[in-house]
Amino acid sequence: MIRLEKIQRRYVSDEVETTALHDVDLRVEAGEFVAIMGPSGCGKSTLLNTLGTVDRPTGGRYLFGERDLAALDEAALARFRGETLGFVFQSFNLIDELTIAENVELGLAYRRDRAGDRRARVAAAMDKVGIAHRARHYPHQLSGGQQQRAAIARAIVGDPKLILADEPTGNLDTENGAQVMNILTGLNGEGATIVMVTHSPSHADIARRRIDMLDGRIVASVARAI
């Protein structure tokens, strides 16, 4: 499904050049649940942003299926993100002025579904994560765990091929973090492909494969025994 070949990412300023990714090779198969771990500054978020096409590599190739994403312009990449990827962030990134249902519907921005179909998709996504009863509430009226479930509903409402989760439990207590992980493992069990950055060894152990990073390089890839 995904193939990274010799990916590099360098940042250049007036005074210094920093290499965040060094010749990273990575394959992710359809239906995998992959956790990425490593110390702060090791390149985890840069790698996730590269997978999400938010950050363009300065070297190497990113193949999604048979598509070479380096050949796409910014408008095409934006359509690709909207149609193919779902994002879950540590800080939820919900819009305060919109209801939960309206926030979830933002995940359909690049789809041209009829209004009735959009409403059905939004309702189904909220029901799947257990917040259908909060549809007309606003983010500030929800707990942190409920806000993250709303963010997951927004990520999955368009039935993306790949879900990218950046520290999805980082702002949650133990109980709510466990609930979010249960949702992600359930989605994976239904066939969703998930790549997750986490600092939690216990949450990484739930994934089917753990990737360890250090200094911009992948130093280990360990499949969980099933």
PDB file of N, CA, C and O in Angstrom, residues 49 87-93 148 151 154 164-169:
ATOM      1  N   ASN A  49       4.099  13.354   9.091  1.00  0.00           N
ATOM      2  CA  ASN A  49       3.712  14.439   8.196  1.00  0.00           C
ATOM      3  C   ASN A  49       4.067  14.125   6.747  1.00  0.00           C
ATOM      4  O   ASN A  49       3.366  14.546   5.818  1.00  0.00           O
ATOM      5  N   PHE A  87      -6.964  12.087   9.568  1.00  0.00           N
ATOM      6  CA  PHE A  87      -5.978  12.564  10.541  1.00  0.00           C
ATOM      7  C   PHE A  87      -6.593  12.664  11.932  1.00  0.00           C
ATOM      8  O   PHE A  87      -7.700  13.181  12.102  1.00  0.00           O
ATOM      9  N   VAL A  88      -5.858  12.173  12.925  1.00  0.00           N
ATOM     10  CA  VAL A  88      -6.238  12.325  14.337  1.00  0.00           C
ATOM     11  C   VAL A  88      -5.061  12.979  15.045  1.00  0.00           C
ATOM     12  O   VAL A  88      -3.936  12.475  14.974  1.00  0.00           O
ATOM     13  N   PHE A  89      -5.321  14.099  15.740  1.00  0.00           N
ATOM     14  CA  PHE A  89      -4.252  14.878  16.362  1.00  0.00           C
ATOM     15  C   PHE A  89      -4.341  14.805  17.882  1.00  0.00           C
ATOM     16  O   PHE A  89      -5.404  14.583  18.458  1.00  0.00           O
ATOM     17  N   GLN A  90      -3.218  15.046  18.522  1.00  0.00           N
ATOM     18  CA  GLN A  90      -3.175  15.061  19.987  1.00  0.00           C
ATOM     19  C   GLN A  90      -4.100  16.129  20.557  1.00  0.00           C
ATOM     20  O   GLN A  90      -4.773  15.915  21.572  1.00  0.00           O
ATOM     21  N   SER A  91      -4.151  17.288  19.908  1.00  0.00           N
ATOM     22  CA  SER A  91      -4.903  18.425  20.441  1.00  0.00           C
ATOM     23  C   SER A  91      -6.320  18.519  19.880  1.00  0.00           C
ATOM     24  O   SER A  91      -6.945  19.579  19.971  1.00  0.00           O
ATOM     25  N   PHE A  92      -6.830  17.460  19.279  1.00  0.00           N
ATOM     26  CA  PHE A  92      -8.206  17.325  18.791  1.00  0.00           C
ATOM     27  C   PHE A  92      -8.477  18.168  17.534  1.00  0.00           C
ATOM     28  O   PHE A  92      -9.091  17.703  16.589  1.00  0.00           O
ATOM     29  N   ASN A  93      -8.082  19.462  17.547  1.00  0.00           N
ATOM     30  CA  ASN A  93      -8.255  20.364  16.401  1.00  0.00           C
ATOM     31  C   ASN A  93      -9.704  20.482  15.949  1.00  0.00           C
ATOM     32  O   ASN A  93     -10.007  20.527  14.759  1.00  0.00           O
ATOM     33  N   GLN A 148     -11.823  13.764  21.607  1.00  0.00           N
ATOM     34  CA  GLN A 148     -10.957  12.931  20.770  1.00  0.00           C
ATOM     35  C   GLN A 148     -11.775  11.925  19.979  1.00  0.00           C
ATOM     36  O   GLN A 148     -11.444  11.622  18.820  1.00  0.00           O
ATOM     37  N   ALA A 151     -12.981  13.720  17.071  1.00  0.00           N
ATOM     38  CA  ALA A 151     -11.907  13.871  16.089  1.00  0.00           C
ATOM     39  C   ALA A 151     -11.711  12.577  15.298  1.00  0.00           C
ATOM     40  O   ALA A 151     -11.431  12.615  14.093  1.00  0.00           O
ATOM     41  N   ARG A 154     -14.454  12.372  12.749  1.00  0.00           N
ATOM     42  CA  ARG A 154     -14.130  13.232  11.602  1.00  0.00           C
ATOM     43  C   ARG A 154     -13.113  12.550  10.689  1.00  0.00           C
ATOM     44  O   ARG A 154     -13.208  12.646   9.460  1.00  0.00           O
ATOM     45  N   LEU A 164      -3.932   8.399  10.019  1.00  0.00           N
ATOM     46  CA  LEU A 164      -2.685   8.828  10.636  1.00  0.00           C
ATOM     47  C   LEU A 164      -3.009   9.476  11.972  1.00  0.00           C
ATOM     48  O   LEU A 164      -3.755  10.456  12.033  1.00  0.00           O
ATOM     49  N   ALA A 165      -2.466   8.920  13.052  1.00  0.00           N
ATOM     50  CA  ALA A 165      -2.775   9.393  14.400  1.00  0.00           C
ATOM     51  C   ALA A 165      -1.500   9.873  15.078  1.00  0.00           C
ATOM     52  O   ALA A 165      -0.556   9.103  15.250  1.00  0.00           O
ATOM     53  N   ASP A 166      -1.484  11.143  15.462  1.00  0.00           N
ATOM     54  CA  ASP A 166      -0.303  11.746  16.084  1.00  0.00           C
ATOM     55  C   ASP A 166      -0.565  11.916  17.580  1.00  0.00           C
ATOM     56  O   ASP A 166      -1.304  12.810  17.990  1.00  0.00           O
ATOM     57  N   GLU A 167       0.001  11.030  18.397  1.00  0.00           N
ATOM     58  CA  GLU A 167      -0.185  11.056  19.849  1.00  0.00           C
ATOM     59  C   GLU A 167      -1.672  11.157  20.217  1.00  0.00           C
ATOM     60  O   GLU A 167      -2.084  12.071  20.962  1.00  0.00           O
ATOM     61  N   PRO A 168      -2.517  10.258  19.730  1.00  0.00           N
ATOM     62  CA  PRO A 168      -3.968  10.406  19.933  1.00  0.00           C
ATOM     63  C   PRO A 168      -4.411  10.309  21.382  1.00  0.00           C
ATOM     64  O   PRO A 168      -5.520  10.733  21.719  1.00  0.00           O
ATOM     65  N   THR A 169      -3.559   9.764  22.258  1.00  0.00           N
ATOM     66  CA  THR A 169      -3.916   9.669  23.686  1.00  0.00           C
ATOM     67  C   THR A 169      -3.091  10.618  24.539  1.00  0.00           C
ATOM     68  O   THR A 169      -3.189  10.578  25.771  1.00  0.00           O
TER      69      THR A 169
END
